[in-house]
């Protein structure tokens, strides 16, 4: 406990926070302050600044869970001081991770025997999961090439151009070439036929996405598997598939259990899923599951032995909190198959309501499909007077954060708005959003002739603020901040997962 | 919100949790259960199982923070549902990270101008921080070699054998060779001279540790810097230094500000520190600071522009919680220099009390130094009685204390130590109580006949779930302890 012997100032003991001197001194930004301050003041100062952040539950850009039951919040807070990696000290927490891995592996139809343990690991998110999966593929491919006496310095991975940024990171950091299948207007996911064409002897795997970030669509993994099996027969390369089911992994098994995309397809060797998306846990947990032990090269694993059965640990992060793992187990146990199914059904139903409401305005074209992640992606039928970026900006006034993006190559001329339906987005909110969109449309129509400064989103250059009018300096700056920020952040293709 | 319609039984709404049927059914372990259960039951079941975990605050093995003020807990809970990576939606949270980076960079005397922004990033822990730093060194070295037309396929990194396991991970996953300077009895850190000897043209950097995991000692970074400067002059290789200040980074500046180990030394190009160790935040936050923009190759950075000023992002993780970043900022402004100094001073004093208490028993030799991370590492003077440090550790568990026992890495694998880490929340009263309990344990052991250290595991027939459960905890502990006695095994606790 900190016993601060601060200056003899009646300030601290008597005055309430907003009467003390701490709220009138500038907040430290570059250097640590010399002196301590009372905890109430520190709390208040930070809490107040954070009021200016967006409201997480109105953040319709993100797939990541923003609400959990209070009972789970309590479990989270109780375990916030447990360092997950101390397996010796917290064996039950480690056991809970193993149970989650097994449950998720079974959900994905991993070919594990009745009491055989699945091969998988909990991570901080799908980024880490994908890096681990990619590392496994890379090492396996290298070993195979070394054994065959062939060069192994030019590994590549085949994906669609719609991949989330973490695949680019994997490629850049682990020195693997990224071969992207370009999209085209009206077809915003990876084309299996084109992907298989691009496979060569240096391909360590083909990555398919179940739940594309941009439109929520599921890629046709079954077709990919079929075509790749044929090619493998001809070439003898044995190229495997990885399914990035970050969003879709906790949706497809409940809504479309007959859709074959997981380990039921023989070429699928590993799958990642984000616990913090439709796994319904707060940000900070992902899972990767391998088909069998053979898919995970021994040399990558650091070994811990658990009751005689083998417990491999293979993660990039070491110390981290235990809260999210426990929360994931809570959700799996609390909801069960039935509960997850109901929630995703609700989401899909609310997505339908939203979609219909948007269609009724007559001004939008729906880009997202009905089968996929519950989201609605829509573009303007007519972008000549204003763009989706203007609509996105105007919706902010109501508190909604609805992102606007352009598609990657070769469909950059298509710009969409995207609303993600999470567990806590109820029908009443959907109806309210529709009415706000209608309001916004009326406003931008009235401002006919207003030139959008957002038209050229590609350049991150600073642009002039065209909105003159009666605004105070601070308000103007505030508005500039949000506008520049969004405009410049839009320079990254997909910033949210 | 989940509107779960459970089967129409009076069970659910009327009976208390322990009267309902949910506590008499076996728990799902391999497959998701078909049906939902009420939230109170779910909470209770999980909460009760977790009672069998160790108590974080009595876990004297860990450097990682186990207590924060309730005001901070409130900030943490409030931001639990904020996904840190949504910089567009949560600009203030992003700003707080930048402020932390700047404050820590200044703490480490980074050569920055008055309003110049520091180069650094918040990570999930020192593992990620070290991987990022290593990646930067690797890429920089590769670019340099390519420009010179020399081969660049065999990078290596020079460290002491006392490095934490994340350096091994970095080496294995990013295909860099790890050249370790072996230790010897009574010298449990990296010897700067031997390290500099091992440097060759393929060395991407030399990593020094400020606060060795095993005994808390600070390596002599200044000497390393001086020797490496000489060698660089002779060879022209320009090998840089990285300081792994995971523990020491938040201690040395407050207790020993004249100790030169940071950016004051010209060859130090990046430093990592764990926010969740002596940064006094819960598990889940680390920091990596680079000396200047030149030390971070552009091609590794994904760019986001913030109000015209450049905001590079370079992390392995993407989505993660915001709580720990906010908590770090809370600690930095709440405590300030004065507060951190007071906390570290307390830790140091309490470590001295514990050290003295152990010395007074006459049975232990203290392996840790006084200057270093506040911990006490000690081994038995005399193992001839047939009992060793692992048994002491096991018996201390009875009192609730978790005190780990380890063997040193090569070439001092015959030395076993017990190690107690003094964190912020380990008061003097607890220190004195621990000494008493250790004395009790010594008495108990003296009365026992000498025992074999290696525990044999008999092959067992199929066990019931409960037996397996019990065996789990017991065997788990034994296996990990026996694993720790293997010479090649490294200390896996950070």
Short mmCIF file of N, CA, C and O in Angstrom, two decimals, chain A residues 2 27-28 30 33-34 36-37 39 43 49 53-54 56 59 66 81-82 86-93 99 102-103 106 127 139 164 169 172-173 282 299-300 304-305 314-315 317-319 329-330 334-338 343 423 485 492 495-497, chain B residues 2 28 30 33-37 39 49 53-54 56 59 66 74 80-82 86-93 99 102-103 106 127 139 142 164 169 172-173 299-300 304-306 314-315 317-319 329-330 334-339 343 397 476 492 494:
data_model
loop_
_atom_site.label_atom_id
_atom_site.label_comp_id
_atom_site.label_asym_id
_atom_site.label_seq_id
_atom_site.Cartn_x
_atom_site.Cartn_y
_atom_site.Cartn_z
N UNK A 2 0.48 2.23 -0.74
CA UNK A 2 1.28 3.43 -0.84
C UNK A 2 0.94 4.37 0.28
O UNK A 2 -0.21 4.77 0.44
N UNK A 27 -2.71 18.45 -17.11
CA UNK A 27 -2.48 17.03 -16.92
C UNK A 27 -1.11 16.65 -17.49
O UNK A 27 -0.74 17.10 -18.55
N UNK A 28 -0.36 15.82 -16.77
CA UNK A 28 0.97 15.44 -17.29
C UNK A 28 0.83 14.63 -18.59
O UNK A 28 0.02 13.71 -18.66
N UNK A 30 3.94 14.42 -21.12
CA UNK A 30 5.21 13.95 -21.65
C UNK A 30 6.11 13.34 -20.59
O UNK A 30 6.88 12.44 -20.86
N UNK A 33 4.85 13.13 -13.48
CA UNK A 33 4.85 14.24 -12.53
C UNK A 33 5.78 13.93 -11.37
O UNK A 33 6.00 12.77 -11.05
N UNK A 34 6.31 14.96 -10.77
CA UNK A 34 7.20 14.75 -9.64
C UNK A 34 6.44 14.16 -8.45
O UNK A 34 6.87 13.22 -7.82
N UNK A 36 2.97 12.81 -6.16
CA UNK A 36 1.76 12.00 -6.27
C UNK A 36 0.55 12.89 -6.20
O UNK A 36 0.64 14.06 -5.84
N UNK A 37 -0.60 12.31 -6.53
CA UNK A 37 -1.86 13.03 -6.29
C UNK A 37 -2.83 12.05 -5.65
O UNK A 37 -2.64 10.84 -5.74
N UNK A 39 -5.87 9.54 -4.86
CA UNK A 39 -6.44 8.59 -5.81
C UNK A 39 -7.76 9.06 -6.38
O UNK A 39 -8.08 8.80 -7.53
N UNK A 43 -8.42 9.30 -10.33
CA UNK A 43 -9.56 8.61 -10.93
C UNK A 43 -10.43 9.58 -11.71
O UNK A 43 -10.80 9.34 -12.86
N UNK A 49 -11.67 12.54 -18.82
CA UNK A 49 -11.13 12.57 -20.19
C UNK A 49 -11.74 11.45 -21.02
O UNK A 49 -12.05 11.62 -22.20
N UNK A 53 -14.34 9.52 -25.21
CA UNK A 53 -14.22 8.37 -26.11
C UNK A 53 -15.61 8.03 -26.62
O UNK A 53 -16.61 8.43 -26.04
N UNK A 54 -15.65 7.25 -27.69
CA UNK A 54 -16.94 6.77 -28.18
C UNK A 54 -17.58 5.84 -27.15
O UNK A 54 -16.90 5.31 -26.27
N UNK A 56 -18.79 2.39 -26.28
CA UNK A 56 -18.53 1.09 -26.88
C UNK A 56 -19.77 0.40 -27.43
O UNK A 56 -19.73 -0.21 -28.48
N UNK A 59 -20.75 1.46 -30.79
CA UNK A 59 -19.72 1.32 -31.80
C UNK A 59 -20.11 0.19 -32.74
O UNK A 59 -19.81 -0.97 -32.49
N UNK A 66 -19.25 -6.19 -26.40
CA UNK A 66 -19.27 -4.99 -25.56
C UNK A 66 -20.18 -5.12 -24.35
O UNK A 66 -20.42 -4.15 -23.65
N UNK A 81 -6.26 -10.24 -11.06
CA UNK A 81 -4.88 -10.23 -10.58
C UNK A 81 -4.21 -11.60 -10.73
O UNK A 81 -3.17 -11.85 -10.13
N UNK A 82 -4.79 -12.47 -11.55
CA UNK A 82 -4.16 -13.77 -11.78
C UNK A 82 -3.40 -13.73 -13.08
O UNK A 82 -3.99 -13.52 -14.14
N UNK A 86 1.10 -18.47 -14.97
CA UNK A 86 1.57 -19.22 -13.80
C UNK A 86 0.77 -20.51 -13.66
O UNK A 86 -0.07 -20.65 -12.77
N UNK A 87 1.04 -21.46 -14.56
CA UNK A 87 0.24 -22.69 -14.56
C UNK A 87 0.40 -23.47 -13.28
O UNK A 87 -0.51 -24.16 -12.85
N UNK A 88 1.56 -23.38 -12.68
CA UNK A 88 1.79 -24.10 -11.44
C UNK A 88 0.91 -23.56 -10.33
O UNK A 88 0.36 -24.30 -9.54
N UNK A 89 0.79 -22.25 -10.27
CA UNK A 89 0.05 -21.65 -9.17
C UNK A 89 -1.45 -21.66 -9.40
O UNK A 89 -2.22 -21.64 -8.46
N UNK A 90 -1.88 -21.64 -10.65
CA UNK A 90 -3.30 -21.56 -10.94
C UNK A 90 -3.72 -22.73 -11.83
O UNK A 90 -4.11 -22.53 -12.99
N UNK A 91 -3.65 -23.96 -11.31
CA UNK A 91 -3.94 -25.12 -12.16
C UNK A 91 -5.39 -25.17 -12.63
O UNK A 91 -5.66 -25.67 -13.71
N UNK A 92 -6.32 -24.63 -11.85
CA UNK A 92 -7.71 -24.69 -12.26
C UNK A 92 -7.93 -23.79 -13.46
O UNK A 92 -8.62 -24.14 -14.42
N UNK A 93 -7.32 -22.62 -13.43
CA UNK A 93 -7.46 -21.71 -14.57
C UNK A 93 -6.89 -22.35 -15.84
O UNK A 93 -7.48 -22.23 -16.92
N UNK A 99 -10.36 -27.02 -21.16
CA UNK A 99 -11.75 -27.40 -21.44
C UNK A 99 -12.29 -26.59 -22.61
O UNK A 99 -12.99 -27.11 -23.48
N UNK A 102 -10.98 -27.96 -25.85
CA UNK A 102 -11.66 -29.20 -26.22
C UNK A 102 -13.05 -28.93 -26.74
O UNK A 102 -13.48 -29.49 -27.75
N UNK A 103 -13.78 -28.05 -26.08
CA UNK A 103 -15.14 -27.76 -26.51
C UNK A 103 -15.15 -27.15 -27.89
O UNK A 103 -15.97 -27.51 -28.75
N UNK A 106 -14.30 -29.74 -30.56
CA UNK A 106 -15.45 -30.59 -30.88
C UNK A 106 -16.49 -29.83 -31.68
O UNK A 106 -17.12 -30.38 -32.58
N UNK A 127 -5.19 -12.40 -34.08
CA UNK A 127 -3.88 -12.07 -34.65
C UNK A 127 -2.83 -13.05 -34.17
O UNK A 127 -2.08 -13.63 -34.96
N UNK A 139 6.83 -23.85 -40.69
CA UNK A 139 7.84 -24.78 -40.23
C UNK A 139 7.64 -26.16 -40.85
O UNK A 139 8.58 -26.82 -41.25
N UNK A 164 -8.05 -9.68 -43.41
CA UNK A 164 -7.85 -8.72 -42.36
C UNK A 164 -6.36 -8.43 -42.22
O UNK A 164 -5.52 -9.24 -42.59
N UNK A 169 0.39 -8.56 -41.50
CA UNK A 169 1.41 -8.50 -40.46
C UNK A 169 2.19 -9.80 -40.41
O UNK A 169 3.41 -9.82 -40.35
N UNK A 172 4.58 -9.97 -43.26
CA UNK A 172 5.71 -9.06 -43.18
C UNK A 172 6.68 -9.45 -42.07
O UNK A 172 7.88 -9.38 -42.24
N UNK A 173 6.15 -9.85 -40.92
CA UNK A 173 7.03 -10.10 -39.78
C UNK A 173 7.71 -11.46 -39.87
O UNK A 173 8.82 -11.63 -39.40
N UNK A 282 -15.36 -10.22 -23.70
CA UNK A 282 -14.70 -8.94 -23.94
C UNK A 282 -13.37 -9.11 -24.67
O UNK A 282 -12.80 -10.20 -24.67
N UNK A 299 9.09 -28.94 -32.66
CA UNK A 299 10.14 -28.00 -32.26
C UNK A 299 9.60 -26.62 -31.90
O UNK A 299 10.33 -25.81 -31.32
N UNK A 300 8.34 -26.34 -32.25
CA UNK A 300 7.79 -25.03 -31.91
C UNK A 300 7.21 -25.01 -30.50
O UNK A 300 6.94 -23.96 -29.95
N UNK A 304 5.05 -28.74 -21.20
CA UNK A 304 4.70 -28.85 -19.77
C UNK A 304 3.93 -30.14 -19.66
O UNK A 304 3.05 -30.40 -20.48
N UNK A 305 4.23 -30.98 -18.69
CA UNK A 305 3.50 -32.25 -18.58
C UNK A 305 2.40 -32.20 -17.55
O UNK A 305 2.60 -31.83 -16.43
N UNK A 314 2.31 -23.12 -26.71
CA UNK A 314 2.82 -22.53 -27.93
C UNK A 314 2.10 -21.19 -28.09
O UNK A 314 1.02 -21.12 -28.65
N UNK A 315 2.65 -20.14 -27.49
CA UNK A 315 2.02 -18.83 -27.61
C UNK A 315 3.10 -17.78 -27.81
O UNK A 315 4.26 -18.01 -27.49
N UNK A 317 2.55 -14.56 -26.56
CA UNK A 317 2.52 -13.80 -25.31
C UNK A 317 2.78 -14.72 -24.15
O UNK A 317 2.58 -15.92 -24.23
N UNK A 318 3.25 -14.18 -23.08
CA UNK A 318 3.58 -14.98 -21.90
C UNK A 318 2.67 -14.56 -20.77
O UNK A 318 1.58 -15.10 -20.61
N UNK A 319 3.05 -13.55 -19.99
CA UNK A 319 2.16 -13.08 -18.94
C UNK A 319 0.96 -12.39 -19.56
O UNK A 319 1.08 -11.59 -20.48
N UNK A 329 -15.02 -19.63 -20.63
CA UNK A 329 -15.58 -20.85 -20.09
C UNK A 329 -16.96 -20.60 -19.50
O UNK A 329 -17.88 -21.40 -19.65
N UNK A 330 -17.11 -19.46 -18.83
CA UNK A 330 -18.41 -19.09 -18.29
C UNK A 330 -19.45 -19.10 -19.40
O UNK A 330 -20.53 -19.67 -19.25
N UNK A 334 -22.47 -21.51 -19.36
CA UNK A 334 -23.72 -20.82 -19.05
C UNK A 334 -24.69 -20.95 -20.22
O UNK A 334 -25.87 -21.23 -20.04
N UNK A 335 -24.23 -20.71 -21.42
CA UNK A 335 -25.13 -20.69 -22.55
C UNK A 335 -25.34 -22.06 -23.17
O UNK A 335 -26.46 -22.42 -23.52
N UNK A 336 -24.25 -22.80 -23.30
CA UNK A 336 -24.39 -24.09 -23.98
C UNK A 336 -24.76 -23.88 -25.43
O UNK A 336 -24.91 -22.75 -25.91
N UNK A 337 -24.94 -24.97 -26.11
CA UNK A 337 -25.28 -24.92 -27.53
C UNK A 337 -26.56 -24.12 -27.74
O UNK A 337 -26.65 -23.24 -28.61
N UNK A 338 -27.54 -24.40 -26.91
CA UNK A 338 -28.85 -23.77 -27.02
C UNK A 338 -28.76 -22.25 -26.91
O UNK A 338 -29.32 -21.50 -27.71
N UNK A 343 -28.85 -16.71 -29.32
CA UNK A 343 -28.28 -15.37 -29.46
C UNK A 343 -27.99 -15.05 -30.92
O UNK A 343 -28.33 -13.98 -31.42
N UNK A 423 -24.53 -9.13 -29.93
CA UNK A 423 -25.53 -9.68 -29.02
C UNK A 423 -26.41 -8.58 -28.44
O UNK A 423 -27.61 -8.74 -28.27
N UNK A 485 -9.25 12.38 -38.12
CA UNK A 485 -8.97 11.07 -37.56
C UNK A 485 -9.61 9.99 -38.41
O UNK A 485 -8.95 9.07 -38.85
N UNK A 492 -6.21 3.08 -43.71
CA UNK A 492 -5.98 1.66 -43.50
C UNK A 492 -7.22 0.93 -43.96
O UNK A 492 -8.31 1.37 -43.77
N UNK A 495 -9.69 -1.46 -40.25
CA UNK A 495 -9.01 -1.19 -38.98
C UNK A 495 -9.60 -1.95 -37.84
O UNK A 495 -9.05 -2.02 -36.77
N UNK A 496 -10.76 -2.54 -38.06
CA UNK A 496 -11.39 -3.23 -36.95
C UNK A 496 -11.55 -4.67 -37.33
O UNK A 496 -11.67 -5.00 -38.50
N UNK A 497 -11.50 -5.54 -36.35
CA UNK A 497 -11.66 -6.93 -36.74
C UNK A 497 -12.99 -7.43 -36.24
O UNK A 497 -13.52 -7.01 -35.28
N UNK B 2 -29.46 -12.04 -23.25
CA UNK B 2 -29.89 -13.42 -23.48
C UNK B 2 -31.23 -13.65 -22.83
O UNK B 2 -31.38 -13.48 -21.63
N UNK B 28 -19.36 -30.10 -17.77
CA UNK B 28 -18.90 -30.35 -19.13
C UNK B 28 -17.42 -30.03 -19.25
O UNK B 28 -16.97 -29.00 -18.78
N UNK B 30 -15.37 -31.73 -22.20
CA UNK B 30 -14.89 -31.94 -23.56
C UNK B 30 -15.79 -31.33 -24.61
O UNK B 30 -15.32 -30.91 -25.65
N UNK B 33 -22.10 -28.05 -23.43
CA UNK B 33 -23.36 -28.64 -22.99
C UNK B 33 -24.46 -28.26 -23.98
O UNK B 33 -24.38 -27.23 -24.63
N UNK B 34 -25.46 -29.09 -24.06
CA UNK B 34 -26.55 -28.80 -24.98
C UNK B 34 -27.35 -27.60 -24.52
O UNK B 34 -27.68 -26.71 -25.30
N UNK B 35 -27.69 -27.60 -23.20
CA UNK B 35 -28.59 -26.57 -22.70
C UNK B 35 -27.88 -25.48 -21.92
O UNK B 35 -26.78 -25.67 -21.42
N UNK B 36 -28.60 -24.37 -21.79
CA UNK B 36 -28.09 -23.28 -20.96
C UNK B 36 -28.34 -23.60 -19.50
O UNK B 36 -29.13 -24.48 -19.17
N UNK B 37 -27.66 -22.90 -18.62
CA UNK B 37 -27.96 -22.99 -17.19
C UNK B 37 -28.09 -21.57 -16.67
O UNK B 37 -27.60 -20.63 -17.30
N UNK B 39 -27.53 -18.04 -14.83
CA UNK B 39 -26.24 -17.37 -14.64
C UNK B 39 -25.71 -17.52 -13.23
O UNK B 39 -24.50 -17.61 -13.02
N UNK B 49 -14.84 -23.74 -8.27
CA UNK B 49 -13.66 -24.46 -8.76
C UNK B 49 -12.42 -23.60 -8.61
O UNK B 49 -11.35 -24.09 -8.25
N UNK B 53 -7.50 -22.63 -6.90
CA UNK B 53 -6.29 -22.03 -7.44
C UNK B 53 -5.50 -21.43 -6.27
O UNK B 53 -6.04 -21.21 -5.20
N UNK B 54 -4.23 -21.17 -6.50
CA UNK B 54 -3.45 -20.49 -5.48
C UNK B 54 -3.96 -19.07 -5.29
O UNK B 54 -4.68 -18.53 -6.12
N UNK B 56 -3.45 -15.31 -5.45
CA UNK B 56 -2.47 -14.46 -6.15
C UNK B 56 -1.56 -13.66 -5.22
O UNK B 56 -0.38 -13.54 -5.46
N UNK B 59 1.31 -15.53 -3.89
CA UNK B 59 2.16 -16.15 -4.90
C UNK B 59 3.47 -15.39 -4.94
O UNK B 59 3.61 -14.41 -5.66
N UNK B 66 -0.32 -7.82 -8.13
CA UNK B 66 -1.52 -8.53 -7.67
C UNK B 66 -2.47 -7.66 -6.87
O UNK B 66 -3.42 -8.15 -6.28
N UNK B 74 -12.05 0.39 -10.54
CA UNK B 74 -13.27 0.93 -11.15
C UNK B 74 -12.99 1.37 -12.58
O UNK B 74 -13.75 1.07 -13.50
N UNK B 80 -13.54 -2.18 -19.60
CA UNK B 80 -13.38 -3.59 -19.96
C UNK B 80 -13.93 -3.87 -21.34
O UNK B 80 -13.43 -4.75 -22.05
N UNK B 81 -14.97 -3.13 -21.76
CA UNK B 81 -15.57 -3.44 -23.06
C UNK B 81 -15.04 -2.55 -24.17
O UNK B 81 -15.65 -2.45 -25.23
N UNK B 82 -13.90 -1.88 -23.94
CA UNK B 82 -13.31 -1.06 -25.00
C UNK B 82 -12.20 -1.84 -25.69
O UNK B 82 -11.22 -2.21 -25.06
N UNK B 86 -9.41 -0.01 -31.58
CA UNK B 86 -10.30 0.90 -32.31
C UNK B 86 -9.87 2.34 -32.05
O UNK B 86 -10.54 3.08 -31.35
N UNK B 87 -8.76 2.73 -32.66
CA UNK B 87 -8.23 4.07 -32.38
C UNK B 87 -9.17 5.15 -32.82
O UNK B 87 -9.22 6.23 -32.25
N UNK B 88 -9.91 4.87 -33.89
CA UNK B 88 -10.84 5.87 -34.40
C UNK B 88 -11.95 6.13 -33.39
O UNK B 88 -12.35 7.26 -33.16
N UNK B 89 -12.44 5.06 -32.77
CA UNK B 89 -13.57 5.22 -31.87
C UNK B 89 -13.16 5.66 -30.47
O UNK B 89 -13.94 6.28 -29.76
N UNK B 90 -11.95 5.32 -30.08
CA UNK B 90 -11.52 5.65 -28.71
C UNK B 90 -10.24 6.48 -28.75
O UNK B 90 -9.18 6.02 -28.28
N UNK B 91 -10.29 7.69 -29.28
CA UNK B 91 -9.06 8.48 -29.42
C UNK B 91 -8.43 8.85 -28.08
O UNK B 91 -7.21 8.99 -28.01
N UNK B 92 -9.22 9.00 -27.04
CA UNK B 92 -8.63 9.39 -25.76
C UNK B 92 -7.79 8.24 -25.22
O UNK B 92 -6.69 8.45 -24.70
N UNK B 93 -8.30 7.03 -25.35
CA UNK B 93 -7.54 5.88 -24.86
C UNK B 93 -6.21 5.76 -25.61
O UNK B 93 -5.17 5.48 -25.02
N UNK B 99 0.79 9.03 -24.10
CA UNK B 99 1.36 9.73 -22.95
C UNK B 99 2.24 8.79 -22.13
O UNK B 99 3.31 9.16 -21.67
N UNK B 102 5.55 8.33 -23.84
CA UNK B 102 6.42 9.49 -23.64
C UNK B 102 6.99 9.55 -22.24
O UNK B 102 8.17 9.82 -22.04
N UNK B 103 6.14 9.29 -21.27
CA UNK B 103 6.63 9.36 -19.89
C UNK B 103 7.71 8.32 -19.64
O UNK B 103 8.74 8.59 -19.02
N UNK B 106 10.98 9.27 -21.35
CA UNK B 106 11.71 10.28 -20.59
C UNK B 106 12.33 9.69 -19.34
O UNK B 106 13.44 10.04 -18.95
N UNK B 127 7.08 -10.13 -23.46
CA UNK B 127 7.32 -11.08 -24.55
C UNK B 127 7.08 -10.42 -25.90
O UNK B 127 7.92 -10.46 -26.79
N UNK B 139 15.56 -6.80 -38.84
CA UNK B 139 15.31 -6.16 -40.13
C UNK B 139 16.39 -5.14 -40.44
O UNK B 139 16.87 -5.04 -41.57
N UNK B 142 19.47 -6.97 -41.47
CA UNK B 142 19.32 -7.54 -42.81
C UNK B 142 19.50 -6.47 -43.88
O UNK B 142 20.19 -6.67 -44.88
N UNK B 164 15.19 -14.97 -19.79
CA UNK B 164 13.84 -15.47 -19.61
C UNK B 164 13.41 -16.19 -20.88
O UNK B 164 13.93 -15.91 -21.96
N UNK B 169 11.90 -18.10 -27.24
CA UNK B 169 10.77 -18.11 -28.15
C UNK B 169 11.07 -17.22 -29.36
O UNK B 169 10.88 -17.61 -30.50
N UNK B 172 13.48 -18.94 -31.61
CA UNK B 172 12.94 -20.09 -32.34
C UNK B 172 11.92 -19.68 -33.38
O UNK B 172 11.91 -20.21 -34.49
N UNK B 173 11.06 -18.74 -33.05
CA UNK B 173 9.97 -18.41 -33.97
C UNK B 173 10.42 -17.49 -35.10
O UNK B 173 9.89 -17.54 -36.20
N UNK B 299 9.58 -0.18 -42.80
CA UNK B 299 8.75 -1.21 -43.43
C UNK B 299 8.00 -2.10 -42.44
O UNK B 299 7.09 -2.81 -42.81
N UNK B 300 8.39 -2.02 -41.15
CA UNK B 300 7.69 -2.85 -40.17
C UNK B 300 6.46 -2.15 -39.63
O UNK B 300 5.62 -2.77 -38.98
N UNK B 304 -0.76 5.10 -39.05
CA UNK B 304 -2.05 5.77 -38.79
C UNK B 304 -1.68 7.22 -38.51
O UNK B 304 -0.77 7.48 -37.74
N UNK B 305 -2.41 8.16 -39.12
CA UNK B 305 -2.08 9.56 -38.85
C UNK B 305 -3.06 10.21 -37.89
O UNK B 305 -4.25 10.19 -38.10
N UNK B 306 -2.54 10.80 -36.86
CA UNK B 306 -3.37 11.35 -35.79
C UNK B 306 -3.21 12.85 -35.76
O UNK B 306 -2.20 13.37 -35.30
N UNK B 314 2.88 -0.75 -34.42
CA UNK B 314 3.76 -1.89 -34.65
C UNK B 314 3.55 -2.84 -33.49
O UNK B 314 4.19 -2.73 -32.45
N UNK B 315 2.56 -3.72 -33.62
CA UNK B 315 2.32 -4.69 -32.55
C UNK B 315 2.01 -6.03 -33.18
O UNK B 315 1.65 -6.13 -34.34
N UNK B 317 -0.21 -8.16 -31.48
CA UNK B 317 -1.61 -8.33 -31.18
C UNK B 317 -2.40 -7.19 -31.77
O UNK B 317 -1.89 -6.11 -32.01
N UNK B 318 -3.66 -7.44 -32.02
CA UNK B 318 -4.51 -6.43 -32.63
C UNK B 318 -5.58 -6.04 -31.62
O UNK B 318 -5.41 -5.13 -30.82
N UNK B 319 -6.70 -6.78 -31.59
CA UNK B 319 -7.72 -6.50 -30.59
C UNK B 319 -7.23 -6.90 -29.22
O UNK B 319 -6.66 -7.98 -29.05
N UNK B 329 -1.61 4.45 -17.03
CA UNK B 329 -1.61 5.91 -16.98
C UNK B 329 -2.05 6.39 -15.60
O UNK B 329 -1.49 7.33 -15.04
N UNK B 330 -3.04 5.72 -15.06
CA UNK B 330 -3.50 6.05 -13.70
C UNK B 330 -2.32 6.00 -12.74
O UNK B 330 -2.09 6.93 -11.95
N UNK B 334 -1.04 9.16 -10.79
CA UNK B 334 -1.44 9.07 -9.39
C UNK B 334 -0.20 9.07 -8.50
O UNK B 334 -0.12 9.77 -7.50
N UNK B 335 0.78 8.27 -8.85
CA UNK B 335 1.95 8.15 -7.98
C UNK B 335 3.02 9.17 -8.30
O UNK B 335 3.61 9.76 -7.40
N UNK B 336 3.29 9.38 -9.59
CA UNK B 336 4.38 10.28 -9.94
C UNK B 336 5.70 9.72 -9.44
O UNK B 336 5.76 8.63 -8.86
N UNK B 337 6.77 10.46 -9.64
CA UNK B 337 8.10 10.05 -9.20
C UNK B 337 8.11 9.70 -7.73
O UNK B 337 8.62 8.67 -7.30
N UNK B 338 7.53 10.62 -6.97
CA UNK B 338 7.53 10.47 -5.51
C UNK B 338 6.89 9.16 -5.08
O UNK B 338 7.43 8.40 -4.28
N UNK B 339 5.72 8.89 -5.68
CA UNK B 339 4.98 7.70 -5.28
C UNK B 339 5.72 6.42 -5.63
O UNK B 339 5.84 5.50 -4.82
N UNK B 343 7.13 3.52 -3.10
CA UNK B 343 6.76 2.11 -3.20
C UNK B 343 8.02 1.25 -3.32
O UNK B 343 8.16 0.23 -2.62
N UNK B 397 3.88 -24.61 1.19
CA UNK B 397 2.55 -24.53 0.59
C UNK B 397 1.46 -24.78 1.63
O UNK B 397 0.35 -24.27 1.52
N UNK B 476 0.44 -32.18 -10.75
CA UNK B 476 0.81 -30.99 -11.46
C UNK B 476 2.00 -30.33 -10.79
O UNK B 476 3.02 -30.04 -11.39
N UNK B 492 10.44 -20.52 -15.99
CA UNK B 492 9.33 -20.09 -16.83
C UNK B 492 8.48 -19.02 -16.19
O UNK B 492 7.48 -18.62 -16.71
N UNK B 494 7.95 -15.17 -14.97
CA UNK B 494 8.66 -13.91 -15.22
C UNK B 494 8.40 -12.91 -14.10
O UNK B 494 7.42 -12.92 -13.45
#
